[in-house]
């Protein structure tokens, strides 16, 4: 099925551990992004990419790294997990020139708990 | 910087009635898109409706319609004949129209939790 696939769906980490949230899309979308969703704060942009090899910071990038070696994949790395990174994480993608026409395609989210 | 404000954290409506969710935004851009997304308990983000700023006609999708007031920077969502399945968090979102170096960044409001009562 075409769409955005996020893994894992749930994860519990200990403070200081590192991990990678995976995101893959099969729609040949140039634009990909990561958001975190926290109660009362909506979705906030962490990092985004406008194409392979190009990434940039969003609103809340601290503590996260990204890379975009292929069009399909956009992993999000937590270098040293902190309790403040407990959140639900969404990956989303769109065509670069028509994101406004069809909106984004979202993954199903990853619920991360840092203890 | 663009901002999106949803001033109603929670709302409730009876089944079959009509409810309006409010959204205001701030931007200096003249060309942009506005969206309403629905997030049911399943957590999936679902596009409900979109509006292009250069179009004066309000967008409509079945029971969902918007009241777009560009000068007032207001973008409210009206849900007619509310159904139990409409129970969800609703997010208003803004995107600058791509071109001229702009990106596809989608900026969200904080959401309105809508409960449809039987």
PDB file of C-alpha atoms in Angstrom:
ATOM      1  CA  UNK A   1       0.000   0.000   0.000  1.00  0.00           C
ATOM      2  CA  UNK A   2       1.316   3.425  -0.937  1.00  0.00           C
ATOM      3  CA  UNK A   3       1.913   5.741   1.956  1.00  0.00           C
ATOM      4  CA  UNK A   4       4.231   6.657   4.788  1.00  0.00           C
ATOM      5  CA  UNK A   5       5.473   3.854   7.016  1.00  0.00           C
ATOM      6  CA  UNK A   6       6.803   4.567  10.482  1.00  0.00           C
ATOM      7  CA  UNK A   7       8.500   2.080  12.767  1.00  0.00           C
ATOM      8  CA  UNK A   8       8.300   1.291  15.588  1.00  0.00           C
ATOM      9  CA  UNK A   9       4.771   2.214  16.715  1.00  0.00           C
ATOM     10  CA  UNK A  10       5.718   2.200  20.389  1.00  0.00           C
ATOM     11  CA  UNK A  11       9.063   2.483  22.164  1.00  0.00           C
ATOM     12  CA  UNK A  12      10.276   2.872  25.732  1.00  0.00           C
ATOM     13  CA  UNK A  13      13.799   4.186  26.264  1.00  0.00           C
ATOM     14  CA  UNK A  14      15.920   4.834  29.295  1.00  0.00           C
ATOM     15  CA  UNK A  15      17.424   8.274  29.761  1.00  0.00           C
ATOM     16  CA  UNK A  16      20.673   8.505  27.838  1.00  0.00           C
ATOM     17  CA  UNK A  17      19.911   5.757  25.346  1.00  0.00           C
ATOM     18  CA  UNK A  18      19.960   6.430  21.628  1.00  0.00           C
ATOM     19  CA  UNK A  19      17.603   5.189  18.960  1.00  0.00           C
ATOM     20  CA  UNK A  20      16.405   5.805  15.424  1.00  0.00           C
ATOM     21  CA  UNK A  21      12.810   6.276  14.367  1.00  0.00           C
ATOM     22  CA  UNK A  22      12.344   5.004  10.851  1.00  0.00           C
ATOM     23  CA  UNK A  23      10.245   6.664   8.138  1.00  0.00           C
ATOM     24  CA  UNK A  24       9.807   5.451   4.576  1.00  0.00           C
ATOM     25  CA  UNK A  25       7.515   6.579   1.774  1.00  0.00           C
ATOM     26  CA  UNK A  26       6.896   5.016  -1.634  1.00  0.00           C
ATOM     27  CA  UNK A  27       5.211   7.951  -3.374  1.00  0.00           C
ATOM     28  CA  UNK A  28       8.374   9.588  -4.700  1.00  0.00           C
ATOM     29  CA  UNK A  29       7.698  12.637  -2.541  1.00  0.00           C
ATOM     30  CA  UNK A  30      10.543  15.131  -2.457  1.00  0.00           C
ATOM     31  CA  UNK A  31       9.500  16.738   0.802  1.00  0.00           C
ATOM     32  CA  UNK A  32       9.629  14.866   4.115  1.00  0.00           C
ATOM     33  CA  UNK A  33       9.369  16.093   7.660  1.00  0.00           C
ATOM     34  CA  UNK A  34       9.246  15.050  11.293  1.00  0.00           C
ATOM     35  CA  UNK A  35       6.844  16.461  13.863  1.00  0.00           C
ATOM     36  CA  UNK A  36       6.350  15.844  17.542  1.00  0.00           C
ATOM     37  CA  UNK A  37       2.921  16.086  19.137  1.00  0.00           C
ATOM     38  CA  UNK A  38       2.548  17.048  22.769  1.00  0.00           C
ATOM     39  CA  UNK A  39      -0.687  17.737  24.684  1.00  0.00           C
ATOM     40  CA  UNK A  40      -1.817  21.345  24.319  1.00  0.00           C
ATOM     41  CA  UNK A  41       0.952  22.188  21.861  1.00  0.00           C
ATOM     42  CA  UNK A  42      -0.228  20.749  18.563  1.00  0.00           C
ATOM     43  CA  UNK A  43       2.352  19.420  16.138  1.00  0.00           C
ATOM     44  CA  UNK A  44       5.744  21.077  16.088  1.00  0.00           C
ATOM     45  CA  UNK A  45       8.261  20.701  13.283  1.00  0.00           C
ATOM     46  CA  UNK A  46      11.558  19.051  14.253  1.00  0.00           C
ATOM     47  CA  UNK A  47      13.440  18.662  10.951  1.00  0.00           C
ATOM     48  CA  UNK A  48      12.540  18.590   7.304  1.00  0.00           C
ATOM     49  CA  UNK A  49      14.068  17.701   3.957  1.00  0.00           C
ATOM     50  CA  UNK A  50      13.305  19.038   0.479  1.00  0.00           C
ATOM     51  CA  UNK A  51      15.162  16.225  -1.280  1.00  0.00           C
ATOM     52  CA  UNK A  52      17.894  13.622  -0.978  1.00  0.00           C
ATOM     53  CA  UNK A  53      20.980  15.103   0.627  1.00  0.00           C
ATOM     54  CA  UNK A  54      19.188  18.244   1.842  1.00  0.00           C
ATOM     55  CA  UNK A  55      17.929  18.693   5.390  1.00  0.00           C
ATOM     56  CA  UNK A  56      17.125  21.657   7.592  1.00  0.00           C
ATOM     57  CA  UNK A  57      15.995  22.428  11.104  1.00  0.00           C
ATOM     58  CA  UNK A  58      12.458  23.108  12.134  1.00  0.00           C
ATOM     59  CA  UNK A  59      11.063  24.689  15.266  1.00  0.00           C
ATOM     60  CA  UNK A  60      12.361  22.200  17.868  1.00  0.00           C
ATOM     61  CA  UNK A  61      15.520  20.494  16.485  1.00  0.00           C
ATOM     62  CA  UNK A  62      17.624  20.175  19.634  1.00  0.00           C
ATOM     63  CA  UNK A  63      18.437  16.590  20.591  1.00  0.00           C
ATOM     64  CA  UNK A  64      17.539  15.190  17.174  1.00  0.00           C
ATOM     65  CA  UNK A  65      19.503  14.420  14.025  1.00  0.00           C
ATOM     66  CA  UNK A  66      18.308  13.535  10.555  1.00  0.00           C
ATOM     67  CA  UNK A  67      19.769  12.499   7.220  1.00  0.00           C
ATOM     68  CA  UNK A  68      18.279  11.927   3.782  1.00  0.00           C
ATOM     69  CA  UNK A  69      20.442   9.593   1.734  1.00  0.00           C
ATOM     70  CA  UNK A  70      17.561   8.434  -0.477  1.00  0.00           C
ATOM     71  CA  UNK A  71      14.253   9.923  -1.616  1.00  0.00           C
ATOM     72  CA  UNK A  72      12.351   7.174   0.213  1.00  0.00           C
ATOM     73  CA  UNK A  73      13.854   7.255   3.708  1.00  0.00           C
ATOM     74  CA  UNK A  74      14.086   9.950   6.366  1.00  0.00           C
ATOM     75  CA  UNK A  75      15.196   8.541   9.743  1.00  0.00           C
ATOM     76  CA  UNK A  76      15.107  10.572  12.945  1.00  0.00           C
ATOM     77  CA  UNK A  77      17.861   9.910  15.475  1.00  0.00           C
ATOM     78  CA  UNK A  78      17.718  10.619  19.165  1.00  0.00           C
ATOM     79  CA  UNK A  79      21.327  10.859  20.309  1.00  0.00           C
ATOM     80  CA  UNK A  80      20.839  10.750  24.090  1.00  0.00           C
ATOM     81  CA  UNK A  81      17.192  10.395  25.060  1.00  0.00           C
ATOM     82  CA  UNK A  82      15.757  12.694  27.724  1.00  0.00           C
ATOM     83  CA  UNK A  83      12.357  12.580  29.478  1.00  0.00           C
ATOM     84  CA  UNK A  84      11.460  15.831  27.664  1.00  0.00           C
ATOM     85  CA  UNK A  85      11.505  13.843  24.428  1.00  0.00           C
ATOM     86  CA  UNK A  86       8.561  11.731  25.554  1.00  0.00           C
ATOM     87  CA  UNK A  87       6.051  12.437  22.796  1.00  0.00           C
ATOM     88  CA  UNK A  88       4.255  11.107  19.762  1.00  0.00           C
ATOM     89  CA  UNK A  89       6.317  11.490  16.608  1.00  0.00           C
ATOM     90  CA  UNK A  90       4.884  11.825  13.119  1.00  0.00           C
ATOM     91  CA  UNK A  91       6.611  11.605   9.791  1.00  0.00           C
ATOM     92  CA  UNK A  92       4.921  13.297   6.828  1.00  0.00           C
ATOM     93  CA  UNK A  93       5.671  13.736   3.148  1.00  0.00           C
ATOM     94  CA  UNK A  94       4.432  15.616   0.091  1.00  0.00           C
ATOM     95  CA  UNK A  95       5.415  16.594  -3.414  1.00  0.00           C
ATOM     96  CA  UNK A  96       7.593  19.668  -3.254  1.00  0.00           C
ATOM     97  CA  UNK A  97       5.524  21.823  -5.543  1.00  0.00           C
ATOM     98  CA  UNK A  98       2.056  20.607  -4.701  1.00  0.00           C
ATOM     99  CA  UNK A  99       2.065  20.003  -0.977  1.00  0.00           C
ATOM    100  CA  UNK A 100      -0.553  22.631  -0.733  1.00  0.00           C
ATOM    101  CA  UNK A 101      -2.815  20.906  -3.231  1.00  0.00           C
ATOM    102  CA  UNK A 102      -3.047  17.541  -1.534  1.00  0.00           C
ATOM    103  CA  UNK A 103      -1.703  18.324   1.852  1.00  0.00           C
ATOM    104  CA  UNK A 104       0.641  15.955   3.552  1.00  0.00           C
ATOM    105  CA  UNK A 105       0.566  12.196   3.820  1.00  0.00           C
ATOM    106  CA  UNK A 106       1.218  11.245   7.436  1.00  0.00           C
ATOM    107  CA  UNK A 107       2.566   8.098   8.982  1.00  0.00           C
ATOM    108  CA  UNK A 108       0.664   6.469  11.825  1.00  0.00           C
ATOM    109  CA  UNK A 109       2.988   7.846  14.474  1.00  0.00           C
ATOM    110  CA  UNK A 110       5.457   6.527  17.044  1.00  0.00           C
ATOM    111  CA  UNK A 111       4.681   6.857  20.741  1.00  0.00           C
ATOM    112  CA  UNK A 112       7.990   7.277  22.548  1.00  0.00           C
ATOM    113  CA  UNK A 113       8.372   7.196  26.316  1.00  0.00           C
ATOM    114  CA  UNK A 114      11.676   8.090  27.957  1.00  0.00           C
ATOM    115  CA  UNK A 115      12.008   6.976  31.573  1.00  0.00           C
TER     116      UNK A 115
ATOM    117  CA  UNK B   1       6.858  34.108  11.363  1.00  0.00           C
ATOM    118  CA  UNK B   2       3.516  32.520  10.728  1.00  0.00           C
ATOM    119  CA  UNK B   3       1.352  31.438  13.646  1.00  0.00           C
ATOM    120  CA  UNK B   4      -1.927  29.547  13.893  1.00  0.00           C
ATOM    121  CA  UNK B   5      -4.276  29.975  16.844  1.00  0.00           C
ATOM    122  CA  UNK B   6      -7.154  27.746  17.884  1.00  0.00           C
ATOM    123  CA  UNK B   7      -8.829  29.333  20.880  1.00  0.00           C
ATOM    124  CA  UNK B   8     -11.222  26.486  21.698  1.00  0.00           C
ATOM    125  CA  UNK B   9      -9.383  23.617  23.421  1.00  0.00           C
ATOM    126  CA  UNK B  10     -12.565  21.524  23.698  1.00  0.00           C
ATOM    127  CA  UNK B  11     -16.047  21.576  22.219  1.00  0.00           C
ATOM    128  CA  UNK B  12     -19.113  19.395  22.447  1.00  0.00           C
ATOM    129  CA  UNK B  13     -22.054  18.982  20.077  1.00  0.00           C
ATOM    130  CA  UNK B  14     -25.126  16.801  19.936  1.00  0.00           C
ATOM    131  CA  UNK B  15     -25.429  14.273  17.174  1.00  0.00           C
ATOM    132  CA  UNK B  16     -27.085  15.710  14.011  1.00  0.00           C
ATOM    133  CA  UNK B  17     -26.411  19.298  15.065  1.00  0.00           C
ATOM    134  CA  UNK B  18     -23.977  21.813  13.556  1.00  0.00           C
ATOM    135  CA  UNK B  19     -20.756  22.979  15.159  1.00  0.00           C
ATOM    136  CA  UNK B  20     -18.160  25.566  14.162  1.00  0.00           C
ATOM    137  CA  UNK B  21     -14.488  25.360  15.094  1.00  0.00           C
ATOM    138  CA  UNK B  22     -12.483  28.580  15.063  1.00  0.00           C
ATOM    139  CA  UNK B  23      -9.014  29.259  13.697  1.00  0.00           C
ATOM    140  CA  UNK B  24      -7.068  32.454  13.184  1.00  0.00           C
ATOM    141  CA  UNK B  25      -3.626  32.857  11.694  1.00  0.00           C
ATOM    142  CA  UNK B  26      -0.992  35.480  11.243  1.00  0.00           C
ATOM    143  CA  UNK B  27       1.120  35.913   8.132  1.00  0.00           C
ATOM    144  CA  UNK B  28       2.532  38.583   5.883  1.00  0.00           C
ATOM    145  CA  UNK B  29       2.255  36.320   2.858  1.00  0.00           C
ATOM    146  CA  UNK B  30      -0.468  36.803   0.263  1.00  0.00           C
ATOM    147  CA  UNK B  31      -0.383  33.322  -1.264  1.00  0.00           C
ATOM    148  CA  UNK B  32      -0.829  30.337   1.021  1.00  0.00           C
ATOM    149  CA  UNK B  33      -2.891  27.269   1.808  1.00  0.00           C
ATOM    150  CA  UNK B  34      -5.016  26.527   4.846  1.00  0.00           C
ATOM    151  CA  UNK B  35      -6.054  23.102   6.033  1.00  0.00           C
ATOM    152  CA  UNK B  36      -8.154  21.329   8.591  1.00  0.00           C
ATOM    153  CA  UNK B  37      -6.885  17.950   9.742  1.00  0.00           C
ATOM    154  CA  UNK B  38      -8.780  15.440  11.838  1.00  0.00           C
ATOM    155  CA  UNK B  39      -7.079  13.139  14.332  1.00  0.00           C
ATOM    156  CA  UNK B  40      -9.382  10.426  15.723  1.00  0.00           C
ATOM    157  CA  UNK B  41      -8.380   8.229  18.677  1.00  0.00           C
ATOM    158  CA  UNK B  42      -6.517   6.003  16.208  1.00  0.00           C
ATOM    159  CA  UNK B  43      -3.953   8.839  16.017  1.00  0.00           C
ATOM    160  CA  UNK B  44      -4.015   8.917  12.219  1.00  0.00           C
ATOM    161  CA  UNK B  45      -3.909  12.419  10.701  1.00  0.00           C
ATOM    162  CA  UNK B  46      -6.638  12.811   8.095  1.00  0.00           C
ATOM    163  CA  UNK B  47      -7.017  15.773   5.756  1.00  0.00           C
ATOM    164  CA  UNK B  48     -10.569  17.131   6.048  1.00  0.00           C
ATOM    165  CA  UNK B  49     -10.536  20.189   3.817  1.00  0.00           C
ATOM    166  CA  UNK B  50      -8.168  22.684   2.222  1.00  0.00           C
ATOM    167  CA  UNK B  51      -8.454  26.276   1.043  1.00  0.00           C
ATOM    168  CA  UNK B  52      -6.231  28.227  -1.323  1.00  0.00           C
ATOM    169  CA  UNK B  53      -5.900  31.835  -0.205  1.00  0.00           C
ATOM    170  CA  UNK B  54      -6.290  33.291  -3.691  1.00  0.00           C
ATOM    171  CA  UNK B  55      -9.703  31.642  -4.083  1.00  0.00           C
ATOM    172  CA  UNK B  56     -12.538  33.667  -2.631  1.00  0.00           C
ATOM    173  CA  UNK B  57     -15.002  30.793  -2.723  1.00  0.00           C
ATOM    174  CA  UNK B  58     -15.189  28.831   0.519  1.00  0.00           C
ATOM    175  CA  UNK B  59     -14.184  25.182   0.232  1.00  0.00           C
ATOM    176  CA  UNK B  60     -16.775  22.470   0.885  1.00  0.00           C
ATOM    177  CA  UNK B  61     -16.398  18.710   1.322  1.00  0.00           C
ATOM    178  CA  UNK B  62     -19.705  16.973   1.989  1.00  0.00           C
ATOM    179  CA  UNK B  63     -20.723  17.908   5.560  1.00  0.00           C
ATOM    180  CA  UNK B  64     -17.594  19.996   6.097  1.00  0.00           C
ATOM    181  CA  UNK B  65     -17.279  23.597   4.965  1.00  0.00           C
ATOM    182  CA  UNK B  66     -15.089  26.547   5.823  1.00  0.00           C
ATOM    183  CA  UNK B  67     -15.658  30.235   6.338  1.00  0.00           C
ATOM    184  CA  UNK B  68     -12.493  31.856   4.994  1.00  0.00           C
ATOM    185  CA  UNK B  69     -12.105  35.538   5.808  1.00  0.00           C
ATOM    186  CA  UNK B  70      -8.762  36.578   4.343  1.00  0.00           C
ATOM    187  CA  UNK B  71      -8.758  40.152   5.587  1.00  0.00           C
ATOM    188  CA  UNK B  72      -9.566  39.005   9.114  1.00  0.00           C
ATOM    189  CA  UNK B  73      -7.140  36.050   8.799  1.00  0.00           C
ATOM    190  CA  UNK B  74      -9.855  33.705   9.967  1.00  0.00           C
ATOM    191  CA  UNK B  75     -10.515  30.141   8.810  1.00  0.00           C
ATOM    192  CA  UNK B  76     -13.336  28.401  10.676  1.00  0.00           C
ATOM    193  CA  UNK B  77     -14.611  24.872  10.061  1.00  0.00           C
ATOM    194  CA  UNK B  78     -18.318  24.083  10.084  1.00  0.00           C
ATOM    195  CA  UNK B  79     -19.458  20.511  10.551  1.00  0.00           C
ATOM    196  CA  UNK B  80     -23.080  19.933   9.638  1.00  0.00           C
ATOM    197  CA  UNK B  81     -25.208  16.962  10.738  1.00  0.00           C
ATOM    198  CA  UNK B  82     -22.547  15.906  13.254  1.00  0.00           C
ATOM    199  CA  UNK B  83     -21.942  12.180  13.552  1.00  0.00           C
ATOM    200  CA  UNK B  84     -20.405  10.113  16.335  1.00  0.00           C
ATOM    201  CA  UNK B  85     -17.494   9.361  14.013  1.00  0.00           C
ATOM    202  CA  UNK B  86     -16.639  13.065  13.916  1.00  0.00           C
ATOM    203  CA  UNK B  87     -15.364  12.809  17.485  1.00  0.00           C
ATOM    204  CA  UNK B  88     -11.686  13.703  17.168  1.00  0.00           C
ATOM    205  CA  UNK B  89      -9.025  16.326  17.640  1.00  0.00           C
ATOM    206  CA  UNK B  90      -9.166  18.905  14.855  1.00  0.00           C
ATOM    207  CA  UNK B  91      -6.091  20.854  13.810  1.00  0.00           C
ATOM    208  CA  UNK B  92      -5.991  23.985  11.719  1.00  0.00           C
ATOM    209  CA  UNK B  93      -2.794  24.325   9.660  1.00  0.00           C
ATOM    210  CA  UNK B  94      -1.076  26.853   7.393  1.00  0.00           C
ATOM    211  CA  UNK B  95       1.371  26.433   4.521  1.00  0.00           C
ATOM    212  CA  UNK B  96       3.066  29.089   2.456  1.00  0.00           C
ATOM    213  CA  UNK B  97       2.445  28.458  -1.218  1.00  0.00           C
ATOM    214  CA  UNK B  98       5.609  26.849  -2.655  1.00  0.00           C
ATOM    215  CA  UNK B  99       7.743  28.972  -4.905  1.00  0.00           C
ATOM    216  CA  UNK B 100      10.213  31.776  -4.516  1.00  0.00           C
ATOM    217  CA  UNK B 101      12.281  29.768  -2.060  1.00  0.00           C
ATOM    218  CA  UNK B 102       9.390  28.900   0.214  1.00  0.00           C
ATOM    219  CA  UNK B 103       9.185  25.363   1.508  1.00  0.00           C
ATOM    220  CA  UNK B 104       6.306  23.051   2.240  1.00  0.00           C
ATOM    221  CA  UNK B 105       6.432  23.646   5.974  1.00  0.00           C
ATOM    222  CA  UNK B 106       3.072  23.022   7.566  1.00  0.00           C
ATOM    223  CA  UNK B 107       2.375  25.045  10.711  1.00  0.00           C
ATOM    224  CA  UNK B 108      -0.261  23.705  13.091  1.00  0.00           C
ATOM    225  CA  UNK B 109      -2.516  25.188  15.705  1.00  0.00           C
ATOM    226  CA  UNK B 110      -2.835  23.547  19.115  1.00  0.00           C
ATOM    227  CA  UNK B 111      -6.032  21.706  18.227  1.00  0.00           C
ATOM    228  CA  UNK B 112      -9.676  21.547  19.288  1.00  0.00           C
ATOM    229  CA  UNK B 113     -10.993  18.352  20.834  1.00  0.00           C
ATOM    230  CA  UNK B 114     -14.524  17.798  19.537  1.00  0.00           C
ATOM    231  CA  UNK B 115     -16.870  15.384  21.269  1.00  0.00           C
ATOM    232  CA  UNK B 116     -20.088  14.410  19.495  1.00  0.00           C
ATOM    233  CA  UNK B 117     -22.691  13.323  22.042  1.00  0.00           C
ATOM    234  CA  UNK B 118     -25.408  10.772  21.199  1.00  0.00           C
TER     235      UNK B 118
END
